[in-house]
Amino acid sequence: MTFDPLQLVQQDSIEQISSTASSDSPNTPSRRTFLTTSAAATAIAGTANFLTRSAHAAGSDIIKVGLVGCGGRGMGAADNAMKADAGCRLTAIAEVFYDRMEAGKLQLKKSLGSQYEVPEEQCFSGWEALDKILQTDINVVLLATPPGFRPAQMEAAVKAGKHVFCEKPVAVDAPGVRRVIAASALAESKGLCVVSGLCWRYDYGVKATIEKILSGAIGDIVTIQENYLAGTLWIRTPKPDWTPMHAQVLNWLYYRWLSGDHYVEQFIHSLDKAMWLHNDVPPVSCSGMGGRQVRTELEYGDIYDHFSVVYEWADGTRCFASTRQMKGCFNQTEDFIFGTKGTARVLAHEIKGETNWQFEGKKDKPSMYDLEHVALMKAIRDGKPINNGDYMCKSTLMAIMGREAAYSGQVIKWDDAFASEMKLGPDKPDWGPAPEVEVPMPGTYKFIDA
Ligand SMILES: NC(=O)c1ccc[n+]([C@@H]2O[C@H](COP(=O)([O-])OP(=O)(O)OC[C@H]3O[C@@H](n4cnc5c(N)ncnc54)[C@H](O)[C@@H]3O)[C@@H](O)[C@H]2O)c1
């Protein structure tokens, strides 16, 4: 069956969409575009006049924002949202842990000043916090919890009629990706915004460099090398009263049902640029390797600490993608692009070709984190919804297929990755037993559908 989000959205049934997998051939439009931009979709979006449903639309009105997840990024996103539009107010908070919610409230009250307008009755903790915040009159929800929770939260937010800022990655498995594709299509049909936390898409220097490459500044792209060679991230030392589930949720980076592994959680920023450089046409297959050489202790859950994956596109171009999280090693985060007439480095904003080029104003450019929210709030005010659903889902799946190639040692095809029914983590998390932790062993572990 060919994947057609529009047809299914017309039935307004997320469940039906999320159970639909693509079996189309690599170059059909349905593989190129998860979210259709057909005239019919535009017509649906046009008839769903969200301005009449939202009191905040007129220029001087208040945009009410709710934050889900009082962690590092959630605090940052709330700040970015308030800075983006003087009419924004933070009016509700949801956080699974009561103590983190209380700490978050204090910090936000201080940092947001008069834009903090959160009454006590709009602060929610526990597993139901997301459902409760969606019942308030917020216009926009900022989703900044671990990625494993994103598909359910995104689906609920769109069903509740909220504009969404959605941190990356959007899922940790293919069923989750399909659920977010469906939710994004539903958002489009309802005239709601979906803005992705894949922030480099909003960076002036990166955007200018990629646009130049795509307009032929280095000829045709032959090869891409994506490096994200970095040190380690934080770990929260477990306290005696933490249950295993408590410890996993707080140290979510190290559990693939929550983070997708650092290959998905962090490296997606680089993979997304390779996807963008292919005009958002996904690769047909990949193979790779990886392992867990340094971070072998139990506290590091079940993720690897290094990966090296090669992606191949239908036109023969390749992307060599390497990432590492280890202390004391060579670090480098850069996108190297090799073309028939030159080379480029995207993060350096530099092109060497028939005409050399360097983006000017690298030091003075505005923060890409602010720019995402400026775009979101402007789109809401102008009544011209932005929907980043297509690329955020494709890049998430590209990361998932690379991770699975390294875990299994198998060649993974895009279509198989997309159709996969392998689901990580519990359907409905609670404080019961934590999911079992087992490190995938290449050659033994199998990607379920390959
Ligand atoms: N775009 C970027 O550059 C960037 C940078 C950092 C993090 N991120 C992304 O932001 C997200 C959050 O990362 P972080 O660094 O803030 O993590 P964090 O652990 O600091 O914060 C996550 C918060 O969510 C809470 N939480 C967990 N499950 C919840 C649930 N079901 N309901 C409500 N609250 C829940 C946690 O208790 C925690 O307070 C991740 O997806 C991460 O990949 C993006």
Coordinates of C-alpha atoms and ligand atoms in Angstrom, one line a residue:
M1 CA 0.0 0.0 0.0
T2 CA 1.3 3.5 -0.8
F3 CA 1.6 5.8 2.2
D4 CA -0.7 8.7 1.7
P5 CA -1.0 10.8 4.8
L6 CA -3.6 13.2 3.3
Q7 CA -6.1 10.5 2.5
L8 CA -5.9 9.2 6.0
V9 CA -6.0 12.6 7.6
Q10 CA -9.3 13.3 5.9
Q11 CA -10.6 10.4 8.0
D12 CA -9.1 12.2 11.0
S13 CA -7.8 9.0 12.4
I14 CA -4.3 9.1 13.8
E15 CA -4.4 5.4 14.7
Q16 CA -5.1 4.4 11.1
I17 CA -2.3 6.5 9.8
S18 CA 0.3 5.3 12.3
S19 CA -0.4 1.7 11.4
T20 CA 0.2 2.4 7.7
A21 CA 3.6 1.6 6.3
S22 CA 5.2 2.4 3.0
S23 CA 6.1 -0.3 0.5
D24 CA 6.6 2.1 -2.4
S25 CA 9.7 2.1 -4.6
P26 CA 12.6 4.4 -3.6
N27 CA 11.8 7.3 -5.9
T28 CA 8.1 7.6 -5.7
P29 CA 6.8 10.9 -4.4
S30 CA 5.5 9.2 -1.2
R31 CA 9.1 8.4 -0.2
R32 CA 10.2 11.9 -1.1
T33 CA 7.5 13.6 0.9
F34 CA 6.0 12.3 4.1
L35 CA 3.7 15.2 4.4
T36 CA 2.0 15.9 1.1
T37 CA 1.9 19.4 -0.1
S38 CA -0.8 18.8 -2.7
A39 CA -3.4 21.3 -3.5
A40 CA -5.9 19.2 -1.6
A41 CA -3.8 19.5 1.6
T42 CA -3.6 23.3 1.1
A43 CA -7.4 23.4 0.7
I44 CA -7.9 21.5 4.0
A45 CA -5.4 23.8 5.8
G46 CA -7.2 26.8 4.4
T47 CA -10.6 25.7 5.5
A48 CA -9.4 25.0 9.1
N49 CA -9.3 28.6 10.1
F50 CA -7.3 28.4 13.3
L51 CA -7.4 32.2 13.7
T52 CA -11.1 32.0 14.6
R53 CA -10.4 29.3 17.2
S54 CA -7.6 31.1 19.0
A55 CA -8.0 34.3 20.9
H56 CA -4.3 35.1 20.6
A57 CA -4.2 35.7 16.8
A58 CA -4.6 39.5 16.6
G59 CA -1.2 41.3 16.7
S60 CA -1.5 42.7 20.3
D61 CA -3.0 39.6 21.9
I62 CA -1.2 37.3 24.3
I63 CA 0.2 33.9 23.1
K64 CA -0.1 31.5 26.0
V65 CA 2.8 29.0 26.2
G66 CA 3.0 25.7 28.1
L67 CA 6.3 24.0 28.9
V68 CA 6.6 20.2 29.1
G69 CA 9.9 19.0 30.7
C70 CA 11.8 21.3 33.1
G71 CA 15.3 20.2 32.1
G72 CA 18.1 22.1 30.4
R73 CA 16.5 22.4 27.0
G74 CA 13.0 23.1 28.4
M75 CA 14.3 26.0 30.4
G76 CA 16.1 27.2 27.3
A77 CA 13.1 26.8 25.0
A78 CA 10.8 28.7 27.4
D79 CA 13.3 31.5 27.4
N80 CA 13.6 31.5 23.6
A81 CA 9.8 31.6 23.2
M82 CA 9.5 34.5 25.5
K83 CA 12.3 36.5 23.8
A84 CA 10.7 35.7 20.4
D85 CA 7.6 37.7 21.0
A86 CA 6.8 40.3 23.7
G87 CA 3.2 39.1 23.7
C88 CA 4.2 35.6 24.9
R89 CA 3.5 34.4 28.4
L90 CA 4.4 31.2 30.1
T91 CA 1.1 30.1 31.7
A92 CA 1.5 26.4 32.4
I93 CA 4.2 23.8 33.3
A94 CA 4.2 20.0 33.1
E95 CA 7.1 17.9 34.5
V96 CA 7.0 14.2 35.6
F97 CA 9.0 14.8 38.8
Y98 CA 7.5 17.1 41.4
D99 CA 10.9 18.3 42.7
R100 CA 12.1 19.2 39.2
M101 CA 8.9 21.0 38.6
E102 CA 9.3 23.1 41.7
A103 CA 12.9 23.9 40.8
G104 CA 11.9 24.7 37.3
K105 CA 9.2 27.1 38.5
L106 CA 11.7 29.0 40.7
Q107 CA 14.2 29.3 37.9
L108 CA 11.6 30.4 35.2
K109 CA 10.1 32.9 37.5
K110 CA 13.4 34.5 37.9
S111 CA 14.6 34.3 34.3
L112 CA 11.3 35.2 32.6
G113 CA 10.2 38.1 34.8
S114 CA 6.9 39.6 33.9
Q115 CA 6.4 37.0 31.1
Y116 CA 6.0 34.3 33.8
E117 CA 2.3 34.1 34.5
V118 CA 1.9 30.5 35.8
P119 CA -0.7 30.1 38.5
E120 CA -0.3 27.2 41.0
E121 CA -3.3 25.4 39.5
Q122 CA -1.5 25.2 36.1
C123 CA 1.6 23.4 37.4
F124 CA 1.3 19.7 36.9
S125 CA 3.6 16.8 37.8
G126 CA 3.4 13.0 37.4
W127 CA 2.8 10.8 34.3
E128 CA -0.6 12.6 33.6
A129 CA 1.0 16.0 33.6
L130 CA 1.0 16.2 29.8
D131 CA -2.7 15.4 29.5
K132 CA -3.5 18.0 32.2
I133 CA -1.5 20.8 30.5
L134 CA -3.2 20.2 27.3
Q135 CA -6.6 20.8 29.0
T136 CA -5.5 24.4 29.8
D137 CA -6.0 27.3 27.4
I138 CA -2.4 27.4 26.2
N139 CA -2.0 28.1 22.5
V140 CA 1.5 26.6 22.2
V141 CA 3.2 23.7 23.8
L142 CA 7.0 23.2 24.1
L143 CA 7.8 19.5 24.1
A144 CA 11.2 19.1 25.8
T145 CA 11.1 15.7 27.4
P146 CA 13.2 12.6 26.5
P147 CA 12.5 11.6 22.8
G148 CA 10.9 8.2 23.7
F149 CA 7.9 10.1 25.0
R150 CA 7.6 12.4 22.0
P151 CA 5.3 10.5 19.7
A152 CA 2.5 10.2 22.3
Q153 CA 3.0 13.7 23.5
M154 CA 3.0 15.2 20.0
E155 CA -0.1 13.2 19.0
A156 CA -2.0 14.4 22.1
A157 CA -0.9 18.0 21.6
V158 CA -2.1 18.2 18.0
K159 CA -5.4 16.4 18.9
A160 CA -5.8 19.0 21.6
G161 CA -5.4 21.8 19.0
K162 CA -2.1 23.2 20.2
H163 CA 0.7 24.7 18.1
V164 CA 3.9 22.6 18.9
F165 CA 7.5 23.3 19.3
C166 CA 8.9 19.8 19.2
E167 CA 12.5 19.0 20.3
K168 CA 14.6 16.6 18.3
P169 CA 14.6 13.6 17.7
V170 CA 10.9 13.0 17.4
A171 CA 11.0 9.2 18.1
V172 CA 13.3 6.3 18.9
D173 CA 11.7 3.7 16.7
A174 CA 9.8 3.5 13.4
P175 CA 6.3 3.1 14.9
G176 CA 7.0 6.3 16.8
V177 CA 8.1 8.1 13.6
R178 CA 4.9 7.0 11.8
R179 CA 2.9 8.3 14.7
V180 CA 4.6 11.7 14.4
I181 CA 4.2 11.8 10.7
A182 CA 0.4 11.3 11.3
A183 CA 0.3 13.9 14.0
S184 CA 2.2 16.4 11.7
A185 CA -0.2 15.7 8.9
L186 CA -3.1 16.3 11.3
A187 CA -1.5 19.5 12.4
E188 CA -1.3 20.6 8.8
S189 CA -5.0 19.9 8.2
K190 CA -5.9 21.8 11.4
G191 CA -3.7 24.8 10.5
L192 CA -1.4 24.3 13.5
C193 CA 2.3 25.0 13.5
V194 CA 4.9 22.2 14.1
V195 CA 8.3 23.7 14.6
S196 CA 11.2 21.3 15.0
G197 CA 14.2 21.6 17.4
L198 CA 16.5 20.7 14.5
C199 CA 17.9 24.2 15.1
W200 CA 20.6 24.3 12.4
R201 CA 17.8 24.6 9.8
Y202 CA 17.2 28.1 11.3
D203 CA 20.8 29.1 11.6
Y204 CA 21.6 32.0 9.1
G205 CA 25.2 30.8 8.3
V206 CA 24.3 27.1 7.9
K207 CA 21.2 28.0 5.8
A208 CA 23.2 30.3 3.5
T209 CA 26.0 27.7 3.1
I210 CA 23.5 24.9 2.3
E211 CA 21.5 27.0 -0.1
K212 CA 24.8 27.9 -2.0
I213 CA 25.7 24.2 -2.2
L214 CA 22.3 23.3 -3.4
S215 CA 22.4 26.0 -6.1
G216 CA 25.6 24.4 -7.5
A217 CA 28.5 26.3 -5.9
I218 CA 30.6 23.1 -5.7
G219 CA 29.0 21.3 -8.7
D220 CA 27.1 18.1 -8.0
I221 CA 27.5 16.6 -4.5
V222 CA 29.5 13.3 -4.7
T223 CA 30.2 12.5 -1.0
I224 CA 29.4 13.9 2.4
Q225 CA 31.4 13.2 5.6
E226 CA 29.5 13.9 8.8
N227 CA 31.6 13.9 11.9
Y228 CA 30.2 14.4 15.4
L229 CA 33.2 13.4 17.5
A230 CA 32.6 14.7 21.0
G231 CA 33.2 14.2 24.7
T232 CA 30.8 12.7 27.1
L233 CA 27.5 14.2 28.4
W234 CA 26.1 14.5 31.9
I235 CA 25.1 11.6 34.1
R236 CA 22.8 12.0 37.2
T237 CA 24.2 10.0 40.1
P238 CA 21.4 7.8 41.4
K239 CA 20.1 8.4 45.0
P240 CA 19.3 5.6 47.4
D241 CA 15.5 6.3 47.1
W242 CA 15.4 6.1 43.3
T243 CA 13.7 3.1 41.8
P244 CA 15.3 1.6 38.6
M245 CA 12.6 3.3 36.5
H246 CA 13.3 6.6 38.2
A247 CA 17.0 6.2 37.5
Q248 CA 16.3 5.3 33.8
V249 CA 14.0 8.3 33.2
L250 CA 16.5 10.8 34.8
N251 CA 19.4 9.2 33.0
W252 CA 17.4 8.8 29.8
L253 CA 20.5 9.5 27.6
Y254 CA 21.8 6.0 28.3
Y255 CA 18.7 4.0 27.5
R256 CA 17.7 3.5 23.9
W257 CA 13.9 3.3 24.6
L258 CA 14.2 6.8 25.9
S259 CA 17.0 8.5 23.9
G260 CA 17.3 6.3 20.8
D261 CA 21.1 6.1 21.7
H262 CA 23.4 9.1 21.2
Y263 CA 23.4 8.2 17.5
V264 CA 19.8 9.3 17.3
E265 CA 19.7 11.8 20.1
Q266 CA 22.7 13.9 19.3
F267 CA 24.0 12.8 15.9
I268 CA 20.6 13.6 14.3
H269 CA 21.8 17.2 14.0
S270 CA 24.5 16.1 11.5
L271 CA 22.4 13.5 9.7
D272 CA 19.7 16.2 9.2
K273 CA 22.2 18.3 7.3
A274 CA 23.0 15.4 5.0
M275 CA 19.3 14.9 4.4
W276 CA 18.8 18.6 3.7
L277 CA 21.7 18.5 1.3
H278 CA 19.8 15.8 -0.6
N279 CA 16.7 18.1 -0.8
D280 CA 15.1 15.9 1.9
V281 CA 15.2 12.8 -0.3
P282 CA 16.2 10.0 2.0
P283 CA 18.9 7.4 1.5
V284 CA 18.0 4.0 0.1
S285 CA 20.1 2.0 2.5
C286 CA 23.0 2.0 5.0
S287 CA 25.5 -0.3 6.7
G288 CA 27.8 0.4 9.6
M289 CA 29.5 -0.6 12.7
G290 CA 29.8 0.6 16.3
G291 CA 30.3 -0.6 19.8
R292 CA 30.7 0.2 23.5
Q293 CA 34.4 0.4 24.2
V294 CA 34.8 2.9 27.1
R295 CA 31.4 3.4 28.7
T296 CA 30.8 -0.2 29.7
E297 CA 29.5 0.2 33.3
L298 CA 25.8 -0.6 34.1
E299 CA 25.1 3.1 34.7
Y300 CA 25.6 3.7 31.0
G301 CA 22.6 1.6 30.2
D302 CA 22.5 -0.1 26.8
I303 CA 23.8 2.5 24.4
Y304 CA 27.0 2.4 22.3
D305 CA 29.8 5.0 22.6
H306 CA 30.9 5.0 18.9
F307 CA 29.4 4.5 15.5
S308 CA 30.5 4.6 11.9
V309 CA 27.8 4.3 9.2
V310 CA 27.7 4.7 5.4
Y311 CA 24.5 5.8 3.8
E312 CA 23.8 5.4 0.1
W313 CA 21.3 7.3 -2.1
A314 CA 19.6 6.2 -5.3
D315 CA 21.7 8.7 -7.3
G316 CA 24.9 7.0 -6.0
T317 CA 26.0 9.7 -3.6
R318 CA 27.1 8.6 -0.1
C319 CA 27.4 9.9 3.3
F320 CA 30.1 8.6 5.7
A321 CA 28.8 9.3 9.2
S322 CA 30.9 8.9 12.3
T323 CA 30.1 9.8 15.9
R324 CA 31.7 9.2 19.2
Q325 CA 31.1 10.2 22.8
M326 CA 34.5 9.6 24.6
K327 CA 36.7 11.6 26.8
G328 CA 40.3 12.3 25.9
C329 CA 40.0 11.8 22.1
F330 CA 40.1 14.0 19.0
N331 CA 36.9 16.1 18.9
Q332 CA 35.4 17.5 15.7
T333 CA 31.9 18.4 14.7
E334 CA 31.7 19.4 11.0
D335 CA 30.0 18.6 7.8
F336 CA 32.4 18.1 4.9
I337 CA 30.9 18.2 1.4
F338 CA 32.7 17.0 -1.7
G339 CA 31.4 18.1 -5.0
T340 CA 32.4 17.8 -8.7
K341 CA 33.6 21.4 -8.7
G342 CA 34.7 22.1 -5.1
T343 CA 34.3 21.4 -1.4
A344 CA 32.5 22.9 1.5
R345 CA 32.4 22.9 5.3
V346 CA 28.9 23.6 6.5
L347 CA 29.5 24.6 10.1
A348 CA 32.5 26.7 9.1
H349 CA 30.1 28.3 6.5
E350 CA 32.8 28.0 3.9
I351 CA 32.9 27.1 0.2
K352 CA 36.0 26.4 -1.8
G353 CA 35.2 26.1 -5.5
E354 CA 35.5 28.0 -8.7
T355 CA 34.6 31.0 -6.5
N356 CA 35.6 30.8 -2.9
W357 CA 32.9 32.0 -0.4
Q358 CA 32.7 32.6 3.3
F359 CA 29.5 33.6 5.2
E360 CA 30.0 37.0 6.7
G361 CA 28.7 37.8 10.1
K362 CA 29.3 34.5 11.7
K363 CA 30.2 36.1 15.0
D364 CA 27.2 38.4 15.1
K365 CA 24.4 36.1 13.9
P366 CA 21.4 35.7 16.1
S367 CA 20.9 32.5 18.1
M368 CA 19.4 29.7 16.0
Y369 CA 17.4 28.7 19.2
D370 CA 15.8 32.1 19.3
L371 CA 15.2 32.1 15.5
E372 CA 13.1 28.9 15.7
H373 CA 10.7 30.6 18.1
V374 CA 10.7 33.9 16.2
A375 CA 9.5 31.9 13.2
L376 CA 6.9 30.0 15.3
M377 CA 5.4 33.0 16.9
K378 CA 5.4 35.0 13.6
A379 CA 3.7 32.1 11.8
I380 CA 1.0 32.0 14.5
R381 CA 0.4 35.8 14.4
D382 CA 0.4 35.9 10.6
G383 CA -1.9 32.9 10.3
K384 CA 0.6 31.2 8.1
P385 CA 1.4 27.9 9.8
I386 CA 4.9 26.4 9.5
N387 CA 5.1 22.6 9.5
N388 CA 8.6 21.0 9.9
G389 CA 7.1 17.5 10.2
D390 CA 8.4 16.1 6.9
Y391 CA 12.1 16.6 7.6
M392 CA 12.1 16.1 11.3
C393 CA 10.5 12.6 10.7
K394 CA 12.8 11.7 7.9
S395 CA 16.0 12.7 9.7
T396 CA 14.8 10.8 12.8
L397 CA 14.3 7.6 10.7
M398 CA 17.6 8.1 9.0
A399 CA 19.2 8.1 12.4
I400 CA 17.2 5.0 13.6
M401 CA 18.2 3.0 10.5
G402 CA 21.9 3.9 11.0
R403 CA 21.8 2.8 14.6
E404 CA 20.1 -0.4 13.7
A405 CA 22.7 -1.1 11.0
A406 CA 25.5 -0.8 13.5
Y407 CA 23.7 -2.8 16.2
S408 CA 22.9 -5.7 13.9
G409 CA 25.7 -5.6 11.3
Q410 CA 23.0 -5.9 8.6
V411 CA 22.4 -3.7 5.6
I412 CA 19.3 -1.7 6.4
K413 CA 17.0 -0.5 3.6
W414 CA 15.0 2.7 4.1
D415 CA 11.7 1.0 3.2
D416 CA 12.3 -1.8 5.7
A417 CA 13.3 0.8 8.4
F418 CA 10.1 2.7 7.7
A419 CA 7.9 -0.3 7.8
S420 CA 9.5 -1.8 10.9
E421 CA 7.2 -2.7 13.8
M422 CA 10.0 -2.8 16.3
K423 CA 8.8 -0.7 19.2
L424 CA 11.1 0.3 22.1
G425 CA 9.8 0.9 25.7
P426 CA 6.4 0.5 27.4
D427 CA 3.2 1.7 25.7
K428 CA 2.2 3.6 28.8
P429 CA 5.1 4.3 31.2
D430 CA 4.5 4.1 35.0
W431 CA 6.7 3.7 38.1
G432 CA 6.6 -0.1 37.8
P433 CA 9.6 -2.2 36.8
A434 CA 12.0 -0.6 34.4
P435 CA 12.5 -2.1 30.9
E436 CA 15.3 -4.7 30.8
V437 CA 18.7 -3.5 29.7
E438 CA 20.5 -5.5 27.1
V439 CA 23.4 -4.2 24.9
P440 CA 22.9 -5.2 21.2
M441 CA 25.6 -7.5 19.9
P442 CA 26.3 -7.2 16.2
G443 CA 25.9 -10.5 14.3
T444 CA 23.5 -11.8 17.0
Y445 CA 21.1 -8.9 17.4
K446 CA 18.8 -8.7 14.4
F447 CA 16.9 -5.7 13.1
I448 CA 13.5 -7.2 13.5
D449 CA 12.2 -6.7 9.9
A450 CA 15.3 -7.1 7.9
Ligands
LIG1 N1 18.1 21.2 19.9 C1 19.2 21.1 20.7 O1 20.3 21.5 20.4 C2 19.0 20.3 22.0 C3 19.9 20.5 23.0 C4 19.7 19.8 24.2 C5 18.6 18.9 24.3 N2 17.8 18.7 23.3 C6 16.6 17.8 23.3 O2 15.7 18.3 24.3 C7 15.1 17.2 24.9 C8 15.3 17.3 26.4 O3 16.7 17.3 26.7 P1 17.3 18.0 28.1 O4 18.7 18.1 27.9 O5 16.5 19.1 28.4 O6 17.0 16.8 29.1 P2 16.7 16.9 30.7 O7 16.8 15.6 31.3 O8 17.6 18.0 31.2 O9 15.2 17.4 30.7 C9 14.1 16.6 30.5 C10 13.1 16.9 31.5 O10 11.9 16.2 31.1 C11 11.3 15.6 32.3 N3 10.5 14.5 31.9 C12 10.9 13.2 31.6 N4 9.8 12.5 31.2 C13 8.7 13.3 31.2 C14 7.3 13.1 30.9 N5 6.9 11.9 30.5 N6 6.5 14.1 31.2 C15 7.0 15.3 31.6 N7 8.3 15.5 32.0 C16 9.1 14.5 31.7 C17 12.5 15.2 33.1 O11 12.2 14.9 34.4 C18 13.5 16.3 32.9 O12 13.2 17.3 33.8 C19 15.7 15.9 24.3 O13 14.9 15.4 23.3 C20 17.0 16.4 23.8 O14 17.5 15.6 22.7 C21 17.9 19.5 22.1

